PDB file of C-alpha atoms and ligand atoms in Angstrom:
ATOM      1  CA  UNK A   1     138.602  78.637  -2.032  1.00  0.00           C
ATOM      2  CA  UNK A   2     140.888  76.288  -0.842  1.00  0.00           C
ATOM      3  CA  UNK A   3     140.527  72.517  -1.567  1.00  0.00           C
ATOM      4  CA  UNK A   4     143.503  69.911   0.004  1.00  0.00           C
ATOM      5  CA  UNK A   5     142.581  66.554  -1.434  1.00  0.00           C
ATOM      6  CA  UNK A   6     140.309  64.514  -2.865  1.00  0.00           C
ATOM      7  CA  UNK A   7     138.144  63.799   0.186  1.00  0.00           C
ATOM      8  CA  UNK A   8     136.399  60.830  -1.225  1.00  0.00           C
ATOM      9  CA  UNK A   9     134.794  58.908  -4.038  1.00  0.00           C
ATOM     10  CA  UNK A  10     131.396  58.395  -4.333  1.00  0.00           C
ATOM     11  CA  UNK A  11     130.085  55.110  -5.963  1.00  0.00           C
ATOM     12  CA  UNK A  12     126.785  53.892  -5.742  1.00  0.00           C
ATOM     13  CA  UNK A  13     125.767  50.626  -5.593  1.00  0.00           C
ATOM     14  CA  UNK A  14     122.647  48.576  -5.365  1.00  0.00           C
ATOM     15  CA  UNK A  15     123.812  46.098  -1.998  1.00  0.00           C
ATOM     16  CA  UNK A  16     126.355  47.210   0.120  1.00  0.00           C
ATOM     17  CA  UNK A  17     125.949  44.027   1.292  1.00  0.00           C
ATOM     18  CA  UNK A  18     127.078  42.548  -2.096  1.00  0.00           C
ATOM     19  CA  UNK A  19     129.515  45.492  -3.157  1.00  0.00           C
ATOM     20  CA  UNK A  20     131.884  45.101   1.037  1.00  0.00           C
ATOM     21  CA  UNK A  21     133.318  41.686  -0.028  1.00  0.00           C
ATOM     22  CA  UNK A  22     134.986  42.792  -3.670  1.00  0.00           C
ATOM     23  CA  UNK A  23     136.457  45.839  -2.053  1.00  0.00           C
ATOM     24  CA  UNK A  24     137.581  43.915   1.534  1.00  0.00           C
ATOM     25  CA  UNK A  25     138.332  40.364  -0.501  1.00  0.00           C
ATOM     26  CA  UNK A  26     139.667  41.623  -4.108  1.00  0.00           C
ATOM     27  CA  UNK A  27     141.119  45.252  -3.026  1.00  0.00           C
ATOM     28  CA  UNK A  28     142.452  44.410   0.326  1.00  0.00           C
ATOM     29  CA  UNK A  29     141.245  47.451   2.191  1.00  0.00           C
ATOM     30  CA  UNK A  30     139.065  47.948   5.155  1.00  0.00           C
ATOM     31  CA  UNK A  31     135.428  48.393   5.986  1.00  0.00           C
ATOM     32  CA  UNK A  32     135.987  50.932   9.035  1.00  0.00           C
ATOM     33  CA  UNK A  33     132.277  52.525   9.367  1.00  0.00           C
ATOM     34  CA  UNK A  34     128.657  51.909   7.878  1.00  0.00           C
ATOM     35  CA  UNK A  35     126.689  54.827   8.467  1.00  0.00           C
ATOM     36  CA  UNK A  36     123.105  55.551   7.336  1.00  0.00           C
ATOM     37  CA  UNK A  37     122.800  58.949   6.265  1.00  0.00           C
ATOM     38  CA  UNK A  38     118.586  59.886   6.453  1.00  0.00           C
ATOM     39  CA  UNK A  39     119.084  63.496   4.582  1.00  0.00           C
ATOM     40  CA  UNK A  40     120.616  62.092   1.553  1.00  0.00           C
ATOM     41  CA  UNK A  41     118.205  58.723   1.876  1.00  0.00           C
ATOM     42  CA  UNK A  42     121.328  56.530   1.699  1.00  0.00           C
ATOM     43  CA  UNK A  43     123.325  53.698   3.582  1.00  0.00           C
ATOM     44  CA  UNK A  44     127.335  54.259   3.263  1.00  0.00           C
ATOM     45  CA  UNK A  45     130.574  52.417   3.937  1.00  0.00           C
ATOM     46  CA  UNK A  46     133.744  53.628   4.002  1.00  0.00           C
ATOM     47  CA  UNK A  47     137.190  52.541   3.265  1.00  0.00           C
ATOM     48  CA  UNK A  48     140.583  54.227   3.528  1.00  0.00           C
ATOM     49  CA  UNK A  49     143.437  54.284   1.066  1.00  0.00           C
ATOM     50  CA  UNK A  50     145.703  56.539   1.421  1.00  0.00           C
ATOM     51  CA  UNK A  51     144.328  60.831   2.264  1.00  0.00           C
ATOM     52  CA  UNK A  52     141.402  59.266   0.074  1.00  0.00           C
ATOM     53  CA  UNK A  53     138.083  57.386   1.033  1.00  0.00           C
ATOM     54  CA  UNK A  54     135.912  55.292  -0.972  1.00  0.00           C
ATOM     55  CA  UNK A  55     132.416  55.973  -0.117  1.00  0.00           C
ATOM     56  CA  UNK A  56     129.777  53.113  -1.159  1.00  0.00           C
ATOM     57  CA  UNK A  57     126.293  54.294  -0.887  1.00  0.00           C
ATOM     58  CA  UNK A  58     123.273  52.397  -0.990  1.00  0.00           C
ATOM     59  CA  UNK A  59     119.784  53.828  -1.572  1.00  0.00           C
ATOM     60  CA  UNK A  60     117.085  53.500   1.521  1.00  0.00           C
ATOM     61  CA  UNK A  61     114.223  54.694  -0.697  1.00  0.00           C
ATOM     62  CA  UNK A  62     112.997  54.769  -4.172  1.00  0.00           C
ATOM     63  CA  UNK A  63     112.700  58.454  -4.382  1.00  0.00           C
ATOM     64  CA  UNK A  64     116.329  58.903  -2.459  1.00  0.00           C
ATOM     65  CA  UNK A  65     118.803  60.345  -5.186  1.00  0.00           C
ATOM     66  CA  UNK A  66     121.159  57.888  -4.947  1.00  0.00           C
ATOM     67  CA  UNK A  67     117.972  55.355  -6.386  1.00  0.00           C
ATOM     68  CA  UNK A  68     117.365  57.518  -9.373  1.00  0.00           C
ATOM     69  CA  UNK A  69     120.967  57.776 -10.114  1.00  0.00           C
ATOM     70  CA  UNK A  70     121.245  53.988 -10.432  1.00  0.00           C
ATOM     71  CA  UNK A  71     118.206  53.716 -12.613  1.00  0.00           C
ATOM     72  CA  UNK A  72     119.171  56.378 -15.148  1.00  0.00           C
ATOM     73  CA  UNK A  73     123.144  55.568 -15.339  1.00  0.00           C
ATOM     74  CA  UNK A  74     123.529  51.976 -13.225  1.00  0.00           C
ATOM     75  CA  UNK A  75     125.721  51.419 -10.725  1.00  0.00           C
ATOM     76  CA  UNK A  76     129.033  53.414 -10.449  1.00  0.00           C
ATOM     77  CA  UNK A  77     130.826  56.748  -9.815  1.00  0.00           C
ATOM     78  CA  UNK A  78     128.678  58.986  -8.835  1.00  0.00           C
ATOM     79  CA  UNK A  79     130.534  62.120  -6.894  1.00  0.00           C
ATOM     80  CA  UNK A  80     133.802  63.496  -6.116  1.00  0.00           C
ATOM     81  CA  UNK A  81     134.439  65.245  -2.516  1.00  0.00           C
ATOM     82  CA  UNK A  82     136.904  67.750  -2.152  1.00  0.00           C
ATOM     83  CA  UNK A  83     138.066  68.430   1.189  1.00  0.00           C
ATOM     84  CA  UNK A  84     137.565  71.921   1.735  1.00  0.00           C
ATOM     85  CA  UNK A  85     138.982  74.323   4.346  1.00  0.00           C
ATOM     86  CA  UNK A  86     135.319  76.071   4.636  1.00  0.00           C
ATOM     87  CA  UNK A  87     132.483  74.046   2.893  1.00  0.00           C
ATOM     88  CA  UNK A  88     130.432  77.667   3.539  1.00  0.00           C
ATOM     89  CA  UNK A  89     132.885  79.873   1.955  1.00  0.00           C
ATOM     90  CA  UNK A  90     133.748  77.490  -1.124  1.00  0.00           C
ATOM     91  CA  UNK A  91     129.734  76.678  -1.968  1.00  0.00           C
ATOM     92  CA  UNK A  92     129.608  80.509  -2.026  1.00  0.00           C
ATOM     93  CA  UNK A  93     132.356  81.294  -4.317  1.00  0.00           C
ATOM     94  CA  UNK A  94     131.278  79.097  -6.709  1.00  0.00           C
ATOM     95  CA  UNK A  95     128.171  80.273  -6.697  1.00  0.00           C
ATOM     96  CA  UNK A  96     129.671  84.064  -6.861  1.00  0.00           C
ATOM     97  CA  UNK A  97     131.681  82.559 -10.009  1.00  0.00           C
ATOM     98  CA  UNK A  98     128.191  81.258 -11.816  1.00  0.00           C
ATOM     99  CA  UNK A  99     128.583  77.915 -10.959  1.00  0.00           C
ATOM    100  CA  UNK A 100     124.652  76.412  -9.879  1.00  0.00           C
ATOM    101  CA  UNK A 101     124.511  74.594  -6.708  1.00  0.00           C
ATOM    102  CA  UNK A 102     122.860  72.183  -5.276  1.00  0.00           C
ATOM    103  CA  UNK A 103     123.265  73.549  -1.695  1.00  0.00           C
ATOM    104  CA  UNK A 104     123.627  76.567  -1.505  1.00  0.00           C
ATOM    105  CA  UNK A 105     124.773  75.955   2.795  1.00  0.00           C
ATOM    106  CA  UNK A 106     126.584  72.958   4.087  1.00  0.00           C
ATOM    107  CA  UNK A 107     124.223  70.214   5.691  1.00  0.00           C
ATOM    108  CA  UNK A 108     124.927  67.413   7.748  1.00  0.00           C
ATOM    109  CA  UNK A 109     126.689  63.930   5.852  1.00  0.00           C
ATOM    110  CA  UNK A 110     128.408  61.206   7.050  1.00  0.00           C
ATOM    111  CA  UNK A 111     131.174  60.572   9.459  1.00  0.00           C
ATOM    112  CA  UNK A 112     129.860  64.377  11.327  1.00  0.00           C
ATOM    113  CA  UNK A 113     131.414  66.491   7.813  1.00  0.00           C
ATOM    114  CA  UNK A 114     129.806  69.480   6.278  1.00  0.00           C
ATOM    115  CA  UNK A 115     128.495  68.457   2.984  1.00  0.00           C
ATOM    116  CA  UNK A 116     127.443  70.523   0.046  1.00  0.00           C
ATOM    117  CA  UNK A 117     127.217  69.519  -3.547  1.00  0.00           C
ATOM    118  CA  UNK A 118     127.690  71.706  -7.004  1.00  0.00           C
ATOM    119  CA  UNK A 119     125.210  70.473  -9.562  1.00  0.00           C
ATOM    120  CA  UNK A 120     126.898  68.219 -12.125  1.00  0.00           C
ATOM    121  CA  UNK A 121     125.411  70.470 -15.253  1.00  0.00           C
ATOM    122  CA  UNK A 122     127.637  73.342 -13.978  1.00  0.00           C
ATOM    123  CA  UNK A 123     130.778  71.077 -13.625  1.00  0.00           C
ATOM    124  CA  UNK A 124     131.290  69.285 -16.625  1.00  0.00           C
ATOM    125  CA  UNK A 125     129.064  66.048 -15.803  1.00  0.00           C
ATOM    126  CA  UNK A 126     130.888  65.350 -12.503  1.00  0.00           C
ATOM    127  CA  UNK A 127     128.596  65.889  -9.194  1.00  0.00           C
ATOM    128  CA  UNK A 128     131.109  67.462  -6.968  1.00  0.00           C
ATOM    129  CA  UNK A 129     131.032  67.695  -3.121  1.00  0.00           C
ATOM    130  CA  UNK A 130     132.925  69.865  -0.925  1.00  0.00           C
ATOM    131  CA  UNK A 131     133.345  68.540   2.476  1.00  0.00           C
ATOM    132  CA  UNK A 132     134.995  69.457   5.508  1.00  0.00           C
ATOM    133  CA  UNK A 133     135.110  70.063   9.719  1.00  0.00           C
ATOM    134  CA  UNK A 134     132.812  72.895   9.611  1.00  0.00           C
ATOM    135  CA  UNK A 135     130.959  74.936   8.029  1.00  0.00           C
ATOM    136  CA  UNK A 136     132.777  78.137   9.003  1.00  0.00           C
ATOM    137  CA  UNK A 137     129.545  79.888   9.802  1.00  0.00           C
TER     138      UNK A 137
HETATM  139 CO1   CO B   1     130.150  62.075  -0.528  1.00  0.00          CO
END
């Protein structure tokens, strides 16, 4: 497969609300989109630094993933994106290699990417995204 950069970090957090202002005010960097994302069951906003993005997501619902995550671990880092050439191709040679997945196809996340996530039992306890243009399929 063929991975460029780190896409993004994922961090979840209970208010985006609350967590805008230390990343605006403390960091320095810039809110540039707040997107809600249905499939996943989140609310995210973005910031730029650098190739990288910081992506703060917000659970809309109790049973959204993002909500479960912050009840067994708190608040915090919860993925890392890779930007991938093909998000279709990469899923499926990880999966060829033994590696369990989460999606097995892209689907649909924020800012009009490809998403698809490894699971984080196959990946030494990081949840890791590949995410990209399209899904070359
Ligand atoms: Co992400």
């Amino acid at each position: 497969m063929e991975l460029t950069h780190i896409e993004h970090i994922g961090i979840a957090v209970k208010n985006l609300e609350e967590a805008i202002p230390f990343y605006e005010n403390v960091l320095g960097l810039k809110c540039y989109h707040v997107e809600e994302v249905p499939d996943q069951k989140v609310k995210t906003a973005f910031f730029r630094i650098g190739s990288t993005k910081i992506e703060l997501l917000e659970p809309t619902a109790p049973d959204s993933p993002v909500a479960k995550f912050i009840e067994k671990k708190g608040e915090g880092v919860h993925h890392l994106a890779f930007a991938a050439k093909d998000v279709h191709s990469a899923l499926q040679e990880a999966g060829d290699k033994g590696v369990r997945l989460i999606d097995s196809q892209p689907r649909p996340g924020a800012e009009g990417l490809q998403i698809g996530f490894l699971h984080p039992r196959s990946t030494f306890g990081v949840l890791t995204e590949f995410c990209g243009e399209s899904s070359g399929s």
